[in-house]
Coordinates of C-alpha atoms in Angstrom, one line a residue:
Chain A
X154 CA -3.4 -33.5 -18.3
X155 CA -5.5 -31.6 -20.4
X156 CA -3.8 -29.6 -23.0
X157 CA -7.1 -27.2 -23.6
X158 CA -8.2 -26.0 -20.9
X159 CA -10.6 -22.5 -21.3
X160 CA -11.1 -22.8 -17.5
X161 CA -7.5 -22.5 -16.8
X162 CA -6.8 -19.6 -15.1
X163 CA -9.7 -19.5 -12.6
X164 CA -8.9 -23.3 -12.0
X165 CA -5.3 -22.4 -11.3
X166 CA -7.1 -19.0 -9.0
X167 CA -9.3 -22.1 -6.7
X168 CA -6.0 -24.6 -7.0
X169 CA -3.9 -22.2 -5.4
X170 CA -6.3 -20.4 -2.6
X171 CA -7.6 -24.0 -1.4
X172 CA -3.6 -25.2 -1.6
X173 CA -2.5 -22.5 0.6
X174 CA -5.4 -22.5 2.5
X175 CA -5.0 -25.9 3.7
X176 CA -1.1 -26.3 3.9
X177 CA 0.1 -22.8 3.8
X178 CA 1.1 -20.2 1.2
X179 CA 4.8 -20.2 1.9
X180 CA 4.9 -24.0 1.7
X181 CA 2.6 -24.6 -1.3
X182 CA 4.4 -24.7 -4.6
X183 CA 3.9 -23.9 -8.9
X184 CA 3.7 -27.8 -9.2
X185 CA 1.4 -28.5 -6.7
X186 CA -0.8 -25.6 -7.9
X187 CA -0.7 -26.7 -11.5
X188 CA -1.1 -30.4 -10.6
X189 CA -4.1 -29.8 -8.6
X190 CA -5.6 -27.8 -11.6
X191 CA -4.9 -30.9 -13.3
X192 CA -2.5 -28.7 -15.6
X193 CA 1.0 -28.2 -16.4
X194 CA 4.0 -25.9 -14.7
X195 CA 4.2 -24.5 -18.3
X196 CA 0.4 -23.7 -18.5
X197 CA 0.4 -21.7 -15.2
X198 CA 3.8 -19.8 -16.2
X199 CA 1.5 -18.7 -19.5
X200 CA -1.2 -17.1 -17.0
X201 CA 1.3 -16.3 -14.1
X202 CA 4.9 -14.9 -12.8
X203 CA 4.6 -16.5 -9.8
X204 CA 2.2 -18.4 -6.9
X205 CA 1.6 -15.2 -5.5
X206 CA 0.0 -13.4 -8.4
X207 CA -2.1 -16.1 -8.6
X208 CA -3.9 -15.0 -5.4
X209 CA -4.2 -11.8 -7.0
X210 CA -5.6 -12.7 -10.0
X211 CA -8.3 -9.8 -10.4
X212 CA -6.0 -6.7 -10.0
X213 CA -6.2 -5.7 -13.5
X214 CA -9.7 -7.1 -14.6
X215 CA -10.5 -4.6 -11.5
X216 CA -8.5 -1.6 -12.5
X217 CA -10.0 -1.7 -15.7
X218 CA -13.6 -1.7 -14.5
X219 CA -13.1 1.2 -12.3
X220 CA -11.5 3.3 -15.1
X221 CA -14.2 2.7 -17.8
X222 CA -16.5 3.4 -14.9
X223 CA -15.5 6.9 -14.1
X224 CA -15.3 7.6 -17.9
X225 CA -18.2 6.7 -18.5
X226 CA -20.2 9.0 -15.7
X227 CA -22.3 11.9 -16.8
X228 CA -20.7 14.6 -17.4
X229 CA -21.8 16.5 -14.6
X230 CA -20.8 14.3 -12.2
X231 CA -18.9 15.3 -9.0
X232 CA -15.5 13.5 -8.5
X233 CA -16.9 11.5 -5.9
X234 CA -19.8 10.8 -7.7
X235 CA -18.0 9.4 -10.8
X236 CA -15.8 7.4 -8.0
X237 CA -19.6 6.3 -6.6
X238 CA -20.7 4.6 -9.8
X239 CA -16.8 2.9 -10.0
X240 CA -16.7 1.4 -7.3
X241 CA -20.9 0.5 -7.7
X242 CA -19.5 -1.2 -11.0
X243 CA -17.3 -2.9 -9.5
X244 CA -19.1 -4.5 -7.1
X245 CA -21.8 -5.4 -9.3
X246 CA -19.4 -7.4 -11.1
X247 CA -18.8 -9.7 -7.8
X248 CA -20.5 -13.1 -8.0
X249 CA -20.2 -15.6 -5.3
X250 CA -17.4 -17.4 -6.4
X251 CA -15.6 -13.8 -5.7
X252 CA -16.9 -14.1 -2.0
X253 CA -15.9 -18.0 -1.6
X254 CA -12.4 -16.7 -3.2
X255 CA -12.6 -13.6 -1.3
X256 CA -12.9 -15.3 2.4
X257 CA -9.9 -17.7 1.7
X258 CA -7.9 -14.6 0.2
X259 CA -8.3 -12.6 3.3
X260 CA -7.8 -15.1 5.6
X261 CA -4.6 -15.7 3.8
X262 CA -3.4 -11.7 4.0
X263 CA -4.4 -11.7 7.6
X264 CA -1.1 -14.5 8.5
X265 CA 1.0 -13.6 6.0
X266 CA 3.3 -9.9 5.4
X267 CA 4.5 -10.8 2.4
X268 CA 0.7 -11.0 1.0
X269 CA 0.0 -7.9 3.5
X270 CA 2.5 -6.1 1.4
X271 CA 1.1 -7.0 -2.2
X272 CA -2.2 -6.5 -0.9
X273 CA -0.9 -3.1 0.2
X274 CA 0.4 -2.5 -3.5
X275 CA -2.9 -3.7 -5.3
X276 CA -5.2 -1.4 -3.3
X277 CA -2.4 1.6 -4.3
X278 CA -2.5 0.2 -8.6
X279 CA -6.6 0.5 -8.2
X280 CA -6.8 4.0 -6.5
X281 CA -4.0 5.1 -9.1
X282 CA -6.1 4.0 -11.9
X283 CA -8.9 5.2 -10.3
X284 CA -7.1 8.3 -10.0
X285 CA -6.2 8.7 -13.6
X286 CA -9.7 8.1 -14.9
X287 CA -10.5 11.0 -12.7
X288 CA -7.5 13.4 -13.8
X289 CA -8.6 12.3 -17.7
X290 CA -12.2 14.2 -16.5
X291 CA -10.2 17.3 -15.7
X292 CA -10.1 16.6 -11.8
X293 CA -7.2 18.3 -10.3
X294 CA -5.0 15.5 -9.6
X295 CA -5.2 16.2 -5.8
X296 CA -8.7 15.7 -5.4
X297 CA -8.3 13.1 -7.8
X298 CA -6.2 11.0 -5.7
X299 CA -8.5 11.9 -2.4
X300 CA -11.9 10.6 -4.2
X301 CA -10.1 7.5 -5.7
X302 CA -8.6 6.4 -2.1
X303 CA -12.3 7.4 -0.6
X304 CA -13.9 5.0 -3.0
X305 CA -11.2 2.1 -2.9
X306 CA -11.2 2.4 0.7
X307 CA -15.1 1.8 1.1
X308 CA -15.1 -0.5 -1.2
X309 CA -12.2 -2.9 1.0
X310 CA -14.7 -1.8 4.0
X311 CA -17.6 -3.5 2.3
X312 CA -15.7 -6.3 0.8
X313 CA -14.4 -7.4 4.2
X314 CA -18.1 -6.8 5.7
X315 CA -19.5 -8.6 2.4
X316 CA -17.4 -12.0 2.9
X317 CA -18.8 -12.4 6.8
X318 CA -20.7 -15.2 7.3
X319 CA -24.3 -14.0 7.4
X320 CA -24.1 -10.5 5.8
X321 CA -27.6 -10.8 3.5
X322 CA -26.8 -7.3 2.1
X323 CA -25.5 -6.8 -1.6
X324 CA -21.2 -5.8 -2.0
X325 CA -23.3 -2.7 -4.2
X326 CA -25.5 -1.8 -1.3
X327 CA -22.6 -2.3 1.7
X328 CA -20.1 -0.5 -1.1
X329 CA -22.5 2.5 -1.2
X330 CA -23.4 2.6 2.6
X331 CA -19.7 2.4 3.2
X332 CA -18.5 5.5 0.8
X333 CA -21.4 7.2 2.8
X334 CA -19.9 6.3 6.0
X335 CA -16.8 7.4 4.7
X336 CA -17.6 10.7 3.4
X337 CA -19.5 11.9 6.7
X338 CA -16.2 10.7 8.2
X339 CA -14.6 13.4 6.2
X340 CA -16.6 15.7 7.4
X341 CA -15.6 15.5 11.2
X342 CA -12.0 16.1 10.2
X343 CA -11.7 19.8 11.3
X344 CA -14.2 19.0 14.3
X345 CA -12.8 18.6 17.7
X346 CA -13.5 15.0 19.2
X347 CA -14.2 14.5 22.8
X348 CA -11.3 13.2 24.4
Chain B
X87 CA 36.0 -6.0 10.6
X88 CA 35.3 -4.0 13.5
X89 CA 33.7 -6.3 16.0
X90 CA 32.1 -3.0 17.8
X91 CA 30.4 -1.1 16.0
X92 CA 28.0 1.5 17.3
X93 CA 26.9 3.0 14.0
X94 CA 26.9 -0.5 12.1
X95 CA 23.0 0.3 11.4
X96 CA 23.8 3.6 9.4
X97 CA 26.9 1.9 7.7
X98 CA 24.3 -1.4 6.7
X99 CA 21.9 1.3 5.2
X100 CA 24.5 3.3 3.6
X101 CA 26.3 0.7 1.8
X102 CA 23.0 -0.8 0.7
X103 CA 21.5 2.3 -0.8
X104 CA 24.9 2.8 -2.6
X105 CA 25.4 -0.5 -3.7
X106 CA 21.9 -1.0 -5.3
X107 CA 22.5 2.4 -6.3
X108 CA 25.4 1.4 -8.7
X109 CA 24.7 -2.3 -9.4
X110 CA 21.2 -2.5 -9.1
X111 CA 19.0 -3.6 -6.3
X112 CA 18.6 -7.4 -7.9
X113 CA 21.9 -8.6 -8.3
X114 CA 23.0 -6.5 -4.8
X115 CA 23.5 -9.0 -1.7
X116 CA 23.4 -9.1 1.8
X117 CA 27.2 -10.3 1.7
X118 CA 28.3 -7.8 -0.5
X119 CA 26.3 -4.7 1.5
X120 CA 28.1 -6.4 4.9
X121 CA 31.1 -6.2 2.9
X122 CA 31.2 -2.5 2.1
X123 CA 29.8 -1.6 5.4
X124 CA 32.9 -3.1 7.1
X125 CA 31.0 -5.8 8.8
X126 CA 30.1 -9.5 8.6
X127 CA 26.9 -10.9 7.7
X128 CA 26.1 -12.2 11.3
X129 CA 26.1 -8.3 12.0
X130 CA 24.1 -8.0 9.1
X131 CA 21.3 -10.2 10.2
X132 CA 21.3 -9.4 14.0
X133 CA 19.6 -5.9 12.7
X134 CA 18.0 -6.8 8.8
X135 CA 16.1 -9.9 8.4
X136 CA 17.0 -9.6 4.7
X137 CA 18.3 -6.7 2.1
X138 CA 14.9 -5.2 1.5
X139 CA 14.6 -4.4 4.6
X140 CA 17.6 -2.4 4.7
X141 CA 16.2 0.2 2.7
X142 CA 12.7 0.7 5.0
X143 CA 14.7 0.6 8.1
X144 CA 13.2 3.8 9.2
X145 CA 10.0 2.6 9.1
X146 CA 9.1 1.8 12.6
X147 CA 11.0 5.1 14.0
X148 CA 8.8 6.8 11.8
X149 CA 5.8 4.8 13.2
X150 CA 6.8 5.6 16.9
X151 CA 7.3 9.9 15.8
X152 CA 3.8 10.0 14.7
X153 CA 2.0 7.9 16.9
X154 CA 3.8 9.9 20.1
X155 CA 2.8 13.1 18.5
X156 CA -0.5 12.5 18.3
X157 CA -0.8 11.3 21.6
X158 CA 0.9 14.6 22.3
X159 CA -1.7 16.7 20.7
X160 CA -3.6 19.5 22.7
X161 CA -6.9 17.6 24.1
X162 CA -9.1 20.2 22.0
X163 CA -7.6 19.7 18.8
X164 CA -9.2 18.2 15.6
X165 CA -8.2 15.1 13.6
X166 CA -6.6 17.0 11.0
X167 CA -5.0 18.9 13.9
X168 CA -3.5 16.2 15.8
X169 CA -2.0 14.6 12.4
X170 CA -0.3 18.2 11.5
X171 CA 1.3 17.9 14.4
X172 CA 2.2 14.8 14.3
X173 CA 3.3 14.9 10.8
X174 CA 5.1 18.1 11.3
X175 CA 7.3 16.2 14.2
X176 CA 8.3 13.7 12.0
X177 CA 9.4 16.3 9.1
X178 CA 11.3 17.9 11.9
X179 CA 13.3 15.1 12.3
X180 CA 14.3 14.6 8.8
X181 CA 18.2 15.5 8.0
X182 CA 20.4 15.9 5.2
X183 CA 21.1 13.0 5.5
X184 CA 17.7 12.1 5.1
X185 CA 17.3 13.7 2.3
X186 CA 20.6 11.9 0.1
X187 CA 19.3 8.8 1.4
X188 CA 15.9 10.0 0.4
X189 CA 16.9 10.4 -3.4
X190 CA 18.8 6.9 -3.9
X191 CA 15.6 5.0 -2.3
X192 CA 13.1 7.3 -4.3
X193 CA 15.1 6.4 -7.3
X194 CA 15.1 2.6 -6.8
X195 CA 11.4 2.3 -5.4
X196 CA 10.6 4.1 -9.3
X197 CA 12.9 1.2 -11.1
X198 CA 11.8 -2.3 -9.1
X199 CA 8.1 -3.4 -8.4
X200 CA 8.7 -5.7 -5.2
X201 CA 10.1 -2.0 -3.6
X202 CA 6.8 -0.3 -4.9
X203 CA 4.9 -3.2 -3.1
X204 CA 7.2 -2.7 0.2
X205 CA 7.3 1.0 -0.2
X206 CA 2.9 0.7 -0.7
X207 CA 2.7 -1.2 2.5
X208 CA 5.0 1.0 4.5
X209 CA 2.8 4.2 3.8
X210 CA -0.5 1.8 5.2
X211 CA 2.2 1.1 8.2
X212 CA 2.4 4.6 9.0
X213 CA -1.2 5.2 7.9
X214 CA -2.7 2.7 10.4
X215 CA -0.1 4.1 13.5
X216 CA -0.8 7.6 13.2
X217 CA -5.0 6.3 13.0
X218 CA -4.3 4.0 15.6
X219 CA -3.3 7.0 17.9
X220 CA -6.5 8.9 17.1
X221 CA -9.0 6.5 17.8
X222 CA -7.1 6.1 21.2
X223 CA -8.0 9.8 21.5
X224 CA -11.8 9.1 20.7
X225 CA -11.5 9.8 17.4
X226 CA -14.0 7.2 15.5
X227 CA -11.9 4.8 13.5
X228 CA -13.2 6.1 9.8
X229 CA -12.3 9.7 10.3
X230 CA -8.9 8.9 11.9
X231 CA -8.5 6.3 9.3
X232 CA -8.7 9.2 6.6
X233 CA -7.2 12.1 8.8
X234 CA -3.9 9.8 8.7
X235 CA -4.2 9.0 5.0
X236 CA -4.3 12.5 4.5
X237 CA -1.4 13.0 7.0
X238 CA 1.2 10.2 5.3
X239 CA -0.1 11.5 1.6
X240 CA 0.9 14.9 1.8
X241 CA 4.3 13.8 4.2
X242 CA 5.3 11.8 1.1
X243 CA 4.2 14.4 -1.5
X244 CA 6.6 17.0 0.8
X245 CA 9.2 14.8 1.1
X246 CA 8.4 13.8 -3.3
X247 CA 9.6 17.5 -3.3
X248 CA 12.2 17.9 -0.7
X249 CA 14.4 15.9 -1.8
X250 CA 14.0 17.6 -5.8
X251 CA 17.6 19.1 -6.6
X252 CA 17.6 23.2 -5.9
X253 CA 14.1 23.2 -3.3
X254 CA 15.2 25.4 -0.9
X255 CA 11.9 25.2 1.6
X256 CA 12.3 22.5 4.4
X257 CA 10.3 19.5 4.7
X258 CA 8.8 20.8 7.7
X259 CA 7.0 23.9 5.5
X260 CA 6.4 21.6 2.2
X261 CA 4.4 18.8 4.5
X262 CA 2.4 22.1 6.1
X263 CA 1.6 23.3 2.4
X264 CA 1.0 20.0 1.2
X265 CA -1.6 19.5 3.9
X266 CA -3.3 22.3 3.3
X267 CA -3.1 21.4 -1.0
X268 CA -4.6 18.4 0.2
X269 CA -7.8 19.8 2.5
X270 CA -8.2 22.5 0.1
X271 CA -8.6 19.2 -2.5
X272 CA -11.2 17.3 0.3
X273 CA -13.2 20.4 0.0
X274 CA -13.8 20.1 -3.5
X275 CA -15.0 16.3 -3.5
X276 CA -18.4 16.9 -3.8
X277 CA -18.4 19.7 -6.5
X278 CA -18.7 19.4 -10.2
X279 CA -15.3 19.8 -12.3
X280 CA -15.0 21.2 -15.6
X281 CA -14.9 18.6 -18.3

């Protein structure tokens, strides 16, 4: 096995989605994960706890990119504005390996709780350092926390929209038509529905 | 061991938050929280797959509160309406014992990441309910999906407070103020903040 391997961590990233994808998450193990890499147990322990944080891999690369997003927003920006060009960022970083990754992923979450649950806990960790990049601009942390859960929300809207088969549209357009969606949503929330 | 046991659910869930409590939630185990409970671990497992689910047993009560109460909701009231209500009836049922269970789980959820990833996916849980029960009033799916955010948020920033040593205001009063904290936030989305 190949003791330099610069390509590790996104070959352990496929090795485990197409593992669990065809045999399961619960029954796919570290081994089989690093062997199909072509790497070692020890080289996947240096890039991850466990087979499940292999699956989510981008969590921090992604927290990071929303948080240097909002900071860097003019000045003048509303909170949901700075949370606009975020979660824009953010998208614009998504390639088409991230949608191949991306369908697998979710079809993964969708049979599985315990992923359900960590997938739960990574869209909390983004809005919170969403949040915080917000609170650093002198949002009150209450509208803070509401603009960051707008924009993490729209963009898991247009992430799940982005991954069906046949969506031509770009994540950055679907990511701002979603937030749009979203915030004329918010709108109807004191307005009596027909029932 | 008592082989009937009509409150062997509250005994499971008290000697698990107290065990965890003093020993730590890691090395705590199912045998040992049987054990203090007074009962055997076939008890145990006939109402907790495992020991983490011990301490989100109210979970789908909670679930069930909300949805009925927004299906309760007068027929003209709004989103943010129907979710006052609904999360009003579920501070209503909150006890003292509620609230000393409250503080232990608080306590550990702060301390242990796998119970901030359980405790993440039980807020989208009650989230998703209370949005289910809107859109089966007619509410369409994004505003009832951020009504019921805004619902569970300020439930759990009331209860955040509630169960603080020396507040004297019930849970029922803290969610209503911490609903309104959080519309009065909505409202200021779109506007520029000092920075």
């Amino acid at each position: 096995m190949s003791r330099w391997a610069p390509d590790a961590r996104l070959r352990l990233v496929r090795a485990a989605l197409e593992l669990c994808t065809d045999q399961g998450y619960d029954t796919t193990t570290v081994a089989e994960i690093a062997d199909r890499a072509g790497l070692t147990k020890t080289t996947f322990f240096r890039y991850f706890p466990d087979k499940r944080e292999v699956l989510f891999a981008g969590q921090g690369e992604h927290a990071r990119i929303l948080a240097e997003a909002v900071a860097a927003a003019p000045a003048d920006a509303t909170p949901i504005g700075a949370v606009a060009a975020a979660v824009s960022a953010l998208a614009a970083c998504f390639t088409d390996r991230n949608r191949e990754f991306g369908r697998m992923l979710v079809a993964l979450i969708d049979a599985n709780d315990e992923l359900k649950e960590r997938a739960a806990y990574k869209h909390s960790c983004l809005a919170a350092a969403t949040a915080t990049a917000l609170e650093e601009r002198d949002v009150p942390p209450a509208t803070a926390g509401l603009a960051a859960e707008l924009g993490i929300r729209a963009f898991h809207e247009a992430f799940t929209r982005w991954i069906e088969p046949g969506t031509e549209l770009s994540l950055v357009a679907l990511t701002k038509a979603s937030l749009k969606r979203l915030r004329t949503a918010a709108a109807l929330l004191d307005t009596p529905h027909a029932g």
